Coordinates of C-alpha atoms in Angstrom, one line a residue:
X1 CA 18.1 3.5 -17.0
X2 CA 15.4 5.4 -18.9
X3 CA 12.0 2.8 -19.0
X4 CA 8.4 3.2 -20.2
X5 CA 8.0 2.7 -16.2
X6 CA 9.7 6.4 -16.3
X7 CA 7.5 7.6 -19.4
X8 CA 4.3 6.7 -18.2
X9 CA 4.7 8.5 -14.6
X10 CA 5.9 11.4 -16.7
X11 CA 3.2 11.2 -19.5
X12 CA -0.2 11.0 -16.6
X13 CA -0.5 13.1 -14.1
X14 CA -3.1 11.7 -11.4
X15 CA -6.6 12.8 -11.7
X16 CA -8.7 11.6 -8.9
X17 CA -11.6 13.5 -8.2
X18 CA -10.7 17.1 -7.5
X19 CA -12.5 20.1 -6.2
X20 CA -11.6 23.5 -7.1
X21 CA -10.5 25.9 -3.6
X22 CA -12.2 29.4 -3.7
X23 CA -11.3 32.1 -1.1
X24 CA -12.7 30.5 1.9
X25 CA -13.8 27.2 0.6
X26 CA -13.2 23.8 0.2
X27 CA -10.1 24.1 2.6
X28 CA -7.4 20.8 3.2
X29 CA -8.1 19.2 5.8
X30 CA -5.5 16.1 5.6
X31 CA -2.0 15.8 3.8
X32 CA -1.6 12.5 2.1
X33 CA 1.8 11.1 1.2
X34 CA 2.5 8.1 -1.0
X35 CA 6.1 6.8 -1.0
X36 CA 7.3 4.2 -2.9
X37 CA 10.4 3.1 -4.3
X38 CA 11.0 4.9 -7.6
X39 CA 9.3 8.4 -6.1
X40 CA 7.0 10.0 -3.8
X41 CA 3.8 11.7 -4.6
X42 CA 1.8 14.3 -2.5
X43 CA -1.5 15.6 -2.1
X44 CA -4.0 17.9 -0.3
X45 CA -7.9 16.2 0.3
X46 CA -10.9 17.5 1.8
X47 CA -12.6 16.5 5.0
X48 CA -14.8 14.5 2.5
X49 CA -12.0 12.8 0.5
X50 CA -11.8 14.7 -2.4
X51 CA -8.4 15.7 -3.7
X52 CA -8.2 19.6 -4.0
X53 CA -7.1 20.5 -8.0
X54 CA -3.8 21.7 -8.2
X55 CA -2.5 20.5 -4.7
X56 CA -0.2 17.3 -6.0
X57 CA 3.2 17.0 -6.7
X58 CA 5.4 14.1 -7.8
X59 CA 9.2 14.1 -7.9
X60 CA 10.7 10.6 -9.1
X61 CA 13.3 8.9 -7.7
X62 CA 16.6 8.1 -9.4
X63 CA 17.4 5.0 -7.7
X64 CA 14.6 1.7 -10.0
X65 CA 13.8 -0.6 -7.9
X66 CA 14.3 -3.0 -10.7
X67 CA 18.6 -2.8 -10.6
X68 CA 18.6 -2.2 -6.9
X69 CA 16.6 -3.9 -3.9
X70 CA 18.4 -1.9 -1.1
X71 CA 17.8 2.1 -1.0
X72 CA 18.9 4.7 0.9
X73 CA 16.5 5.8 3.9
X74 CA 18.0 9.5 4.3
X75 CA 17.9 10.0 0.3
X76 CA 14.0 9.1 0.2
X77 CA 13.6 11.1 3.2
X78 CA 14.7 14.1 1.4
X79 CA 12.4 13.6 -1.4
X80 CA 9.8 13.2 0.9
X81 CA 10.5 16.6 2.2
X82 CA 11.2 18.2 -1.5
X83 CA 7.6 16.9 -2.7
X84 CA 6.0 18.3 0.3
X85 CA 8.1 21.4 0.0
X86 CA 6.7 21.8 -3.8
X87 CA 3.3 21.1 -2.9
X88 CA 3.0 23.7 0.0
X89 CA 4.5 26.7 -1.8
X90 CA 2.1 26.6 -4.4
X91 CA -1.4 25.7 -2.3
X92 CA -4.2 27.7 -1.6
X93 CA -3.4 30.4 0.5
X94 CA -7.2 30.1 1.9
X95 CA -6.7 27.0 3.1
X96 CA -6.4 26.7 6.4
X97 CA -3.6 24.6 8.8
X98 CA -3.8 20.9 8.1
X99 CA -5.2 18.1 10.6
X100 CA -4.0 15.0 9.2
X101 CA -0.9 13.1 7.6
X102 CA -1.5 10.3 6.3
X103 CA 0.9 7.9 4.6
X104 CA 1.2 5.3 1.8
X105 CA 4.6 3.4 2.1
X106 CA 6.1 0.5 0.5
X107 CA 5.2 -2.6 1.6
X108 CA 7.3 -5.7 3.3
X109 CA 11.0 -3.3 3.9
X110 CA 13.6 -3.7 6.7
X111 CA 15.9 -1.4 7.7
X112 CA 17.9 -0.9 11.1
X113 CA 18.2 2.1 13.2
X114 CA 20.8 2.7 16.4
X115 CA 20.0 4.1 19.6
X116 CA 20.2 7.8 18.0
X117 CA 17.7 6.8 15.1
X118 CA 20.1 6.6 12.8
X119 CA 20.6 3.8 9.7
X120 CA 22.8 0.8 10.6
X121 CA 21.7 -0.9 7.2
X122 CA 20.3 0.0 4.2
X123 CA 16.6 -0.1 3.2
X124 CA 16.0 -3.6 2.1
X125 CA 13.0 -3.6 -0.5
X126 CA 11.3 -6.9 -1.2
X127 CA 13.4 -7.2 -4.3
X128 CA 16.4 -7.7 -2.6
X129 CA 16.8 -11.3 -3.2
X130 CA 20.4 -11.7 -0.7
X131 CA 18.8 -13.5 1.6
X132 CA 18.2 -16.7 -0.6
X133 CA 20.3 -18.8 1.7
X134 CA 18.4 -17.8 4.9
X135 CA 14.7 -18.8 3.2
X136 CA 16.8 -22.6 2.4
X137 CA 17.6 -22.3 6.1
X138 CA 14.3 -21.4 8.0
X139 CA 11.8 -23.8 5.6
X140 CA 14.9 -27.0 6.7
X141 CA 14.3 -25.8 10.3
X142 CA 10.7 -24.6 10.7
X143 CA 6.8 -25.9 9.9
X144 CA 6.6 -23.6 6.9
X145 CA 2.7 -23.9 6.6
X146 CA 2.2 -23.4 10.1
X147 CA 4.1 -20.0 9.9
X148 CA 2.1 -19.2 6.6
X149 CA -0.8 -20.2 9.0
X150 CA -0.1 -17.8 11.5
X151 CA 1.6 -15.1 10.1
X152 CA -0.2 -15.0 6.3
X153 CA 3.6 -14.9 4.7
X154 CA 5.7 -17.3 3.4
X155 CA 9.2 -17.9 3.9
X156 CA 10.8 -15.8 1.1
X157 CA 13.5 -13.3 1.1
X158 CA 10.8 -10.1 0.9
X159 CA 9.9 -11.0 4.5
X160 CA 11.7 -10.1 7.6
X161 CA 12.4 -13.6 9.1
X162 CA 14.6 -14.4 6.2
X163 CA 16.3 -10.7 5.9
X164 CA 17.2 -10.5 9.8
X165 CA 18.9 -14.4 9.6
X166 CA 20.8 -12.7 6.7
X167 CA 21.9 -9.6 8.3
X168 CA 22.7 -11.7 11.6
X169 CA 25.3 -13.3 9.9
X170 CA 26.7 -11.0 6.8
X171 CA 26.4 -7.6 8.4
X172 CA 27.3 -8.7 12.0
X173 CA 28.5 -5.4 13.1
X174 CA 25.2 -3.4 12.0
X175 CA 23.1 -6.0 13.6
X176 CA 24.6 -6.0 17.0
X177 CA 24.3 -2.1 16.7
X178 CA 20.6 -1.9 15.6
X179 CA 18.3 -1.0 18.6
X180 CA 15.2 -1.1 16.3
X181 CA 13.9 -3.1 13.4
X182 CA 11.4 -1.0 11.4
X183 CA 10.3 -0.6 8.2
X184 CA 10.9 2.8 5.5
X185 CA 7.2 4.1 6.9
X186 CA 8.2 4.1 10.5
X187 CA 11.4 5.6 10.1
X188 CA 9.7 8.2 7.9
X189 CA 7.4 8.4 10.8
X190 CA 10.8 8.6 13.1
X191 CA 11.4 11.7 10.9
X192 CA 8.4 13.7 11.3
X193 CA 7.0 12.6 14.5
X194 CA 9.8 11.5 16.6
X195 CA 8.0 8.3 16.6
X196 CA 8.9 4.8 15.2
X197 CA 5.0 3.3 16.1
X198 CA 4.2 0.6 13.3
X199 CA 0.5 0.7 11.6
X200 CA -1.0 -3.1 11.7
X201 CA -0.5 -2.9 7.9
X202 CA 2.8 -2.5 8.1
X203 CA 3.6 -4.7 10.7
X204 CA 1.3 -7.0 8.9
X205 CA 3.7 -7.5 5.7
X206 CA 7.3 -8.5 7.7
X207 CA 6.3 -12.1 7.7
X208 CA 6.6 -11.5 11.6
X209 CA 3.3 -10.3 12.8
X210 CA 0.5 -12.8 13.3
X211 CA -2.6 -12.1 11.8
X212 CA -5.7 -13.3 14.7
X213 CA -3.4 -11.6 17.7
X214 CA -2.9 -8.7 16.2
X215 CA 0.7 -8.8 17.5
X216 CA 4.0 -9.8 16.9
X217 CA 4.2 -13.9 16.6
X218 CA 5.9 -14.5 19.7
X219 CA 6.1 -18.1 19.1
X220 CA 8.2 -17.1 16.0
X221 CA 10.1 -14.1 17.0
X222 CA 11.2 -16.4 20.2
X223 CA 12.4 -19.3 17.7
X224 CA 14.8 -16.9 15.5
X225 CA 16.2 -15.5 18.6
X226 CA 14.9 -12.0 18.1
X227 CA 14.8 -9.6 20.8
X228 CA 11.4 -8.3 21.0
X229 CA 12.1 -4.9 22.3
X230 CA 13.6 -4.2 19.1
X231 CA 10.8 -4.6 17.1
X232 CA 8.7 -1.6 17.0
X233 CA 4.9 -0.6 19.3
X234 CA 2.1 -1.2 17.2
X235 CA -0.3 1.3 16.9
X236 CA -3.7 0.5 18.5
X237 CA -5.6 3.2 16.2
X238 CA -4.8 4.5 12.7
X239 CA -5.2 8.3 14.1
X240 CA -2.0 9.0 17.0
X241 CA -2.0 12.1 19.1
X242 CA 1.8 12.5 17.8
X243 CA 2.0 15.6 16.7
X244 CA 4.3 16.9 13.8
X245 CA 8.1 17.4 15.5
X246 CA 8.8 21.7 16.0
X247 CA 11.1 21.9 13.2
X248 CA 8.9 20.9 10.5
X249 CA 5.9 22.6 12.0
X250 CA 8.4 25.7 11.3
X251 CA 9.3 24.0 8.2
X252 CA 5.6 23.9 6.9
X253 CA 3.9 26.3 9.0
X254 CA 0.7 25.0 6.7
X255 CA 1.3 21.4 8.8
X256 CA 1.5 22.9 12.3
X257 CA -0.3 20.8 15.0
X258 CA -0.7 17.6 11.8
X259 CA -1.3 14.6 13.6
X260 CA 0.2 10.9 12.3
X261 CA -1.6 8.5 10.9
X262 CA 1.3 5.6 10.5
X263 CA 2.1 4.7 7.6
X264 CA -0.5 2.0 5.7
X265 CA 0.9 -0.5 3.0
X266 CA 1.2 0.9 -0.3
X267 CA -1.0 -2.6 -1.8
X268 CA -3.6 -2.0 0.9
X269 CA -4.3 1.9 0.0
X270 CA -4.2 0.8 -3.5
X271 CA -7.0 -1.5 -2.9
X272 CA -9.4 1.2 -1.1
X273 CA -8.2 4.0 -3.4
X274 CA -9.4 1.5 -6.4
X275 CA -12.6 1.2 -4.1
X276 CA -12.1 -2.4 -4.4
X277 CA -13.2 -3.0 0.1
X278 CA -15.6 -6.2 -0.5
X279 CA -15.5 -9.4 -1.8
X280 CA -17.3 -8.0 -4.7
X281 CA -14.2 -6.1 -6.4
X282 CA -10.6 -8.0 -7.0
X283 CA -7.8 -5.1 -7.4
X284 CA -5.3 -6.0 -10.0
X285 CA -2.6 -3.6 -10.7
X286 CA 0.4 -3.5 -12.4
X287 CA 3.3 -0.9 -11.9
X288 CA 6.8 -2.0 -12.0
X289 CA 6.2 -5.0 -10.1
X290 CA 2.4 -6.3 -9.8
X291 CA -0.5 -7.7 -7.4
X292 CA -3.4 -9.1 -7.2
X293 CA -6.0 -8.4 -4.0
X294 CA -9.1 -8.9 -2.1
X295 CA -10.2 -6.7 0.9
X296 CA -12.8 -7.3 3.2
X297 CA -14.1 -7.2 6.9
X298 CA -13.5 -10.4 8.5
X299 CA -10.6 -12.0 10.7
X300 CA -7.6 -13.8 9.0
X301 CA -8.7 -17.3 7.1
X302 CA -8.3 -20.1 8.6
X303 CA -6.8 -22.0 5.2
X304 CA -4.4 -20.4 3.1
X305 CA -3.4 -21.5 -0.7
X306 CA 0.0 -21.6 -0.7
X307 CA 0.6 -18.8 -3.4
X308 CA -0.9 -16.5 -1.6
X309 CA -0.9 -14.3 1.8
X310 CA -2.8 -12.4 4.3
X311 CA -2.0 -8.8 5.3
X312 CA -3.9 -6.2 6.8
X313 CA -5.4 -2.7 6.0
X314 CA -6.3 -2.0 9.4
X315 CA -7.9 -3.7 12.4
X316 CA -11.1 -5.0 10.8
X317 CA -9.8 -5.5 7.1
X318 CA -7.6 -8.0 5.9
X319 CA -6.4 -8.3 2.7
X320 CA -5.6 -11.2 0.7
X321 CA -3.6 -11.4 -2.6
X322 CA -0.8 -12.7 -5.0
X323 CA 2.4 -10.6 -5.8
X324 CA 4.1 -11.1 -9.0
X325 CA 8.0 -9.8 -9.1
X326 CA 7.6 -8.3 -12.6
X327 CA 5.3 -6.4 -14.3
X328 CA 6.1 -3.1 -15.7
X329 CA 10.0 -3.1 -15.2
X330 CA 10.2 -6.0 -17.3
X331 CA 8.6 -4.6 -19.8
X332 CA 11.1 -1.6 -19.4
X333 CA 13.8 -4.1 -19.2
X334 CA 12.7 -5.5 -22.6
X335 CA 12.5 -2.1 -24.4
X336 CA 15.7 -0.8 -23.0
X337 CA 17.6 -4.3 -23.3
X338 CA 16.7 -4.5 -27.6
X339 CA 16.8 -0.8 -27.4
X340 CA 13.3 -0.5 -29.4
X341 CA 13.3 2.3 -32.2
X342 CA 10.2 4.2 -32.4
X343 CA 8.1 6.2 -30.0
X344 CA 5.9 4.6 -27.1
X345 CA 2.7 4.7 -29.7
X346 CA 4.5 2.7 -32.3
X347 CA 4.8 0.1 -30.4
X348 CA 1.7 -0.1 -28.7
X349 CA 0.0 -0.1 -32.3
X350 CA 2.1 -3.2 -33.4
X351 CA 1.0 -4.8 -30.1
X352 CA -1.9 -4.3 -30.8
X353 CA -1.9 -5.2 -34.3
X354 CA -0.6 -9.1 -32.7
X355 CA -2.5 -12.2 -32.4
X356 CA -2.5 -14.3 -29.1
X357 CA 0.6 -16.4 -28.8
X358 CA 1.6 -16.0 -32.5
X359 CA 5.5 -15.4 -31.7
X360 CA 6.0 -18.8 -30.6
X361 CA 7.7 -17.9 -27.0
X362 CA 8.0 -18.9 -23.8
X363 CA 9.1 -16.4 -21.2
X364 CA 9.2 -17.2 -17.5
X365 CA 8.9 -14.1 -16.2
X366 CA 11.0 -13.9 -12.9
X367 CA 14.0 -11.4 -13.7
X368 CA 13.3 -10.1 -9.9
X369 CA 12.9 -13.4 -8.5
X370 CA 9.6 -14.8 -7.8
X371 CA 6.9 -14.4 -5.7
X372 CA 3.7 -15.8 -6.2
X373 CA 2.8 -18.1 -6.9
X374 CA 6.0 -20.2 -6.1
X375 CA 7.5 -18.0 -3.7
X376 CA 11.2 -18.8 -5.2
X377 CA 13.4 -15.6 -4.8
X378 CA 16.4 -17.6 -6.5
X379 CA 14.3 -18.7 -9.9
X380 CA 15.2 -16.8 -12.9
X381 CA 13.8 -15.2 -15.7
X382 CA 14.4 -17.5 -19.1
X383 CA 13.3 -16.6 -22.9
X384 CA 12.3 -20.2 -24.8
X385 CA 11.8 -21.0 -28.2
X386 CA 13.9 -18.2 -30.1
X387 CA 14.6 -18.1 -33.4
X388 CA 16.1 -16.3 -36.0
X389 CA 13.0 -14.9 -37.6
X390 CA 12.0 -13.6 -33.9
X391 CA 11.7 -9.9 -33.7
X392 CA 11.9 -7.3 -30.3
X393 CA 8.6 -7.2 -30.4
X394 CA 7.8 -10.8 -30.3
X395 CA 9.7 -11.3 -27.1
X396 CA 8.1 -7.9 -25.6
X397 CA 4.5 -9.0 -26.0
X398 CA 5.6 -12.5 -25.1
X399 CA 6.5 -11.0 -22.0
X400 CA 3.3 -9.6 -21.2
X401 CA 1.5 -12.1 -22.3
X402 CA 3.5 -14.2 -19.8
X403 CA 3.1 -11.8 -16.7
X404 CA -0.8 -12.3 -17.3
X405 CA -0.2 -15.9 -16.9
X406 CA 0.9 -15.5 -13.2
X407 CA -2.1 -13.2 -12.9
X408 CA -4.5 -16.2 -14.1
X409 CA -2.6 -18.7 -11.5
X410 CA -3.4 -16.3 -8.6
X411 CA -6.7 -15.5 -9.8
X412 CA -7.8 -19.6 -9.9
X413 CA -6.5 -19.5 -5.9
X414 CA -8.3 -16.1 -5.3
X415 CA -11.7 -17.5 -6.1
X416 CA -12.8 -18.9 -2.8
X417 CA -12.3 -15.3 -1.2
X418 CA -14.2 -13.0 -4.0
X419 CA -17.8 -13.3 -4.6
X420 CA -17.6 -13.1 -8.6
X421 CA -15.7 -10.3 -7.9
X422 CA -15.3 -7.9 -10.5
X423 CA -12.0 -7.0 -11.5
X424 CA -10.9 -3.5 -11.2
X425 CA -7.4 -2.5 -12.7
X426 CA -4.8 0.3 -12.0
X427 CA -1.5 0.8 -12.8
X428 CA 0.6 3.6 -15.1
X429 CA 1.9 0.4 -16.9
X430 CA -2.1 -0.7 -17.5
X431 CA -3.0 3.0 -18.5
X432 CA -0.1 3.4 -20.7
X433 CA -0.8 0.0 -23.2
X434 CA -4.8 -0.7 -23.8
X435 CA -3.1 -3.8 -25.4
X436 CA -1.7 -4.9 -22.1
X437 CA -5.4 -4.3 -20.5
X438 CA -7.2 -6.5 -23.5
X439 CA -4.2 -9.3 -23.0
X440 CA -5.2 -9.4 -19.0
X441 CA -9.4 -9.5 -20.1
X442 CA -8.5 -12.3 -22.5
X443 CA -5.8 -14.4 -20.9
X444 CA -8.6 -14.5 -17.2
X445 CA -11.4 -14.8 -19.4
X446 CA -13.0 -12.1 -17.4
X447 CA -14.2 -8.7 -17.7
X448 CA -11.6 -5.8 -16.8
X449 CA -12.9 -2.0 -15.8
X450 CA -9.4 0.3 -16.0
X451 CA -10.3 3.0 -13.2
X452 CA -10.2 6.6 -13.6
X453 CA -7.6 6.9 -11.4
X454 CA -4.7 6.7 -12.6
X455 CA -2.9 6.8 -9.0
X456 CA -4.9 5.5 -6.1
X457 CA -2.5 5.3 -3.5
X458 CA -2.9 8.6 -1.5
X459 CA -6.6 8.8 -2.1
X460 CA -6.3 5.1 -0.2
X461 CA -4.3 6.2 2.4
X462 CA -6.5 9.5 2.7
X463 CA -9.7 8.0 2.9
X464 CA -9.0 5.1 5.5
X465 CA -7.2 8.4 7.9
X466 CA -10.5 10.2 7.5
X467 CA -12.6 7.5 8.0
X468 CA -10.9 6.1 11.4
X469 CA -10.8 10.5 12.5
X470 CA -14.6 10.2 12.0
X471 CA -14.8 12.6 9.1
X472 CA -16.2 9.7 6.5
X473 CA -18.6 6.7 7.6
X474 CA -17.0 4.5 5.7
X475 CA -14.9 4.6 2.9
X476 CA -17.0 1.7 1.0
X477 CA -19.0 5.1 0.4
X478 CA -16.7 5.9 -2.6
X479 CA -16.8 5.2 -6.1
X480 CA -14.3 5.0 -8.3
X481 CA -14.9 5.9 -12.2
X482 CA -13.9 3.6 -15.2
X483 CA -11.7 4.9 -17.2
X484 CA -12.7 1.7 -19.6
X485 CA -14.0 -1.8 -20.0
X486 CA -12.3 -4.7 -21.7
X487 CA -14.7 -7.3 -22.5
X488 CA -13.1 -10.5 -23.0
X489 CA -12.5 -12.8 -26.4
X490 CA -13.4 -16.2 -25.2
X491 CA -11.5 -17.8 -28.8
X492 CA -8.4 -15.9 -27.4
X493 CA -8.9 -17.1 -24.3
X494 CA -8.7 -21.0 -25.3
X495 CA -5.5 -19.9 -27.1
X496 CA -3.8 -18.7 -24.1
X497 CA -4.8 -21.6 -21.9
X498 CA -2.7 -22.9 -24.3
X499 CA 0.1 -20.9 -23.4
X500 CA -0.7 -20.7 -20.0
X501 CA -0.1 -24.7 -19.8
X502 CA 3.2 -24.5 -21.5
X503 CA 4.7 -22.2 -19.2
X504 CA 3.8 -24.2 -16.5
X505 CA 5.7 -27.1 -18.2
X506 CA 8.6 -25.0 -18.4
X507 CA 8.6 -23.6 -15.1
X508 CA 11.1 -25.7 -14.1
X509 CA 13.9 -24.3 -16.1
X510 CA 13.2 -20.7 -14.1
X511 CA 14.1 -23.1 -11.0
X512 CA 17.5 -23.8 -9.3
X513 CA 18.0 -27.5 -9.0
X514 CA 16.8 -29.2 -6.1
X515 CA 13.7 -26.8 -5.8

């Protein structure tokens, strides 16, 4: 389906900070690769974690995660390889062989591989709500906030614990056959390497991997019956000495002797691309989905709100957050579904040109389940108080109105971990609508700064490779520029409290009975 989501990736090109390459200067010294779900992007940086100008490509994918949770591992492996294929034919011919690979992946996937390497599932995204049944199952059999405890994750159907119950019993023959469970950026790292090691990010996000060990939760792995030798080695350093597999070094003769850096969660590289790596920034970003996050030094905390979880960035930084199902794809969904006339500036000028809460709705907005802060993957999206004098509009800045809602809930739980953070945003669907920005300002009551980057992924991923290879100190070093700042209107603010406390009232609707 065509979406703004689509528009906006199309209409900004990232612009990091670039340096221009000269015969003999400025040469690449590390590949960075982000991968998500809708497309892959890929980029050349310097030993001191600039991007190099003109050394990106991005090449979208067909498959939105918004209509489909499950994707195909071999079809994003091949984009992978086209995107990196575009990029090296055009670089720098002065530049010389790169070092480094390092790799921005999707968070919180499962997929299955056999004893050749080879898929005996599909890629299960976190937006693959068929596993419903199994979350009803585990929080009837286990202490849900002990897990939580333990492994910073709640029982929900983006997590593995809940995924692998499902498979067990739907896709019986697959299961038996699997000889690995891995995420997207190991079998990517399957791919390149010939290696399925797991980064402590990614292990991090399964819902399986406890955060003070460092290691798999035994306790739980033993409970659900898993066999542990099927889960993958995690990697004790965030450099390997794996290097790239012969047939891509002939591949990309540029790449020859690259070593791995395993792939790093996509929210975790956001957050140190944004520069957001103390208590003292709170990344917000909203693509097609959305999240909220804090990144610092210190082990895993020892009390856990209930809305949120605890990942990690590496072996020193953890991250803490809230995850909101819908952000950008619903607004997608809205323009697509009341097929919108007029161009993408016409309808951010009436947005703009709209007071806080004026239409009258209520939208719950969990068309992709929901995350935080309720962690239901069964509650549904619901559109309240039409009527017939409402217009498209209305219900699309309804909508975002309402997505900043579940940003203000996670922010209120975020508190105790940021010291009067700042809030830092990113996002194409934040860079495409300054209305969207000013709703977020006004609806927290906070200030906002819009980064310059409009794609902080790779430099994320980039920067933490070089930093662990000894090439940076640290990468709290960097600065990020502000594209913007959106100072808050405290009289809108007490209008969307408001609103804020009539969704809650109505929350209940979005929720299956029983819940």
């Amino acid at each position: 389906m065509s979406s703004v989501v689509d528009e906006v990736i199309e209409a900004f090109e990232p612009s990091p900070k670039v340096v221009s390459v000269m015969a003999g200067e400025e040469p690449a010294m590390l590949l960075a690769l982000d991968v998500g779900t809708s497309g892959v992007r890929a980029a050349l940086f310097n030993e001191r974690g600039e991007e190099i100008v003109s050394a990106s490509r991005h090449r979208a994918e067909s498959t939105q995660l918004i209509t489909s949770g499950a994707l195909d591992a071999d079809s994003i492996v091949q984009l992978v390889e086209q995107t990196v294929d575009d990029l090296l034919e055009n670089c720098p011919t002065a530049a010389r062989p790169v070092e480094l690979i390092a790799i921005s992946c999707f968070w919180h996937s499962l997929m299955g591989v056999d004893s050749d390497g080879r898929p005996t599932t599909p890629v299960l995204t976190w937006s693959d709500t068929a596993a419903v049944e199994a979350v009803n199952q585990l929080r009837l059999r286990y202490d849900e906030a002990e897990v939580h405890r333990r492994t910073g994750c709640r029982f929900h159907s983006s997590y593995w614990p809940a995924k692998l119950l499902w498979l067990r019993d739907q896709n019986p023959e697959g299961f038996n056959r699997t000889r690995k469970w891995i995420s997207f950026g190991e079998y990517l790292g399957q791919h390149l390497f010939g290696t399925t090691m797991a980064s402590i990010s990614m292990a991090s996000g399964t819902g399986l991997f406890n955060q003070a060990t460092r290691e798999w939760d035994s306790e739980l792995v033993q409970e659900l019956a898993i066999d542990p030798e099927k889960l993958s080695e995690i990697a004790s350093q965030t450099v390997s000495s794996i290097p790239l597999l012969d047939r891509h070094a002939r591949r990309w003769r540029l790449l020859r002797g690259s070593l791995l850096c395993p792939a790093i969660g996509d929210g975790a590289a956001n957050s140190i691309g944004s520069g957001c790596v103390t208590k003292k920034k709170i990344a917000l970003m909203v693509g097609t989905s959305g999240a909220m996050r804090v990144l610092f030094e210190d082990g895993p905390p020892s009390e856990l709100p209930a809305s949120l979880w605890c990942y990690r960035a590496d072996r020193t930084r953890i991250v803490v957050g809230g995850a909101l199902s819908d952000g950008g794809g619903l607004y997608a969904w809205i323009r697509d579904a009341f097929a919108f006339s007029g161009d993408s500036e016409e309808i951010e000028r009436a947005l703009q040109a709209m007071d806080p809460d004026s239409h009258g709705l209520t939208i719950l907005p969990f068309w992709s389940g929901e995350r935080s802060t309720g962690w239901r993957a069964d509650a549904r999206g619901a559109i309240l108080g039409l009527t017939i004098k409402v217009l498209p509009i209305d219900i699309l800045r309804a909508a975002m109105e309402s997505v900043a809602y579940r940003f203000a809930l996670i922010a209120k739980d975020l508190q105790s971990f940021a010291l009067d953070g700042e809030i830092v945003a990113s996002g194409n669907a934040l860079h495409a609508s300054p209305a969207w920005s000013q709703i977020l300002a006004d609806v927290l009551g906070q200030r906002l700064k819009l980064s310059g980057l409009r794609e902080s992924s790779t430099r994320g991923a980039a920067l933490l490779a070089l930093e662990a290879a000894g090439k940076l100190e640290t990468v709290e070093h960097f600065a990020v520029p502000i594209q913007k700042i959106y100072e808050p209107d405290m009289v809108r603010h007490a209008r969307y409290q408001e609103a804020l406390a009539r969704q809650q009232k109505y929350e209940i609707v979005a929720r299956p009975a029983g819940s």
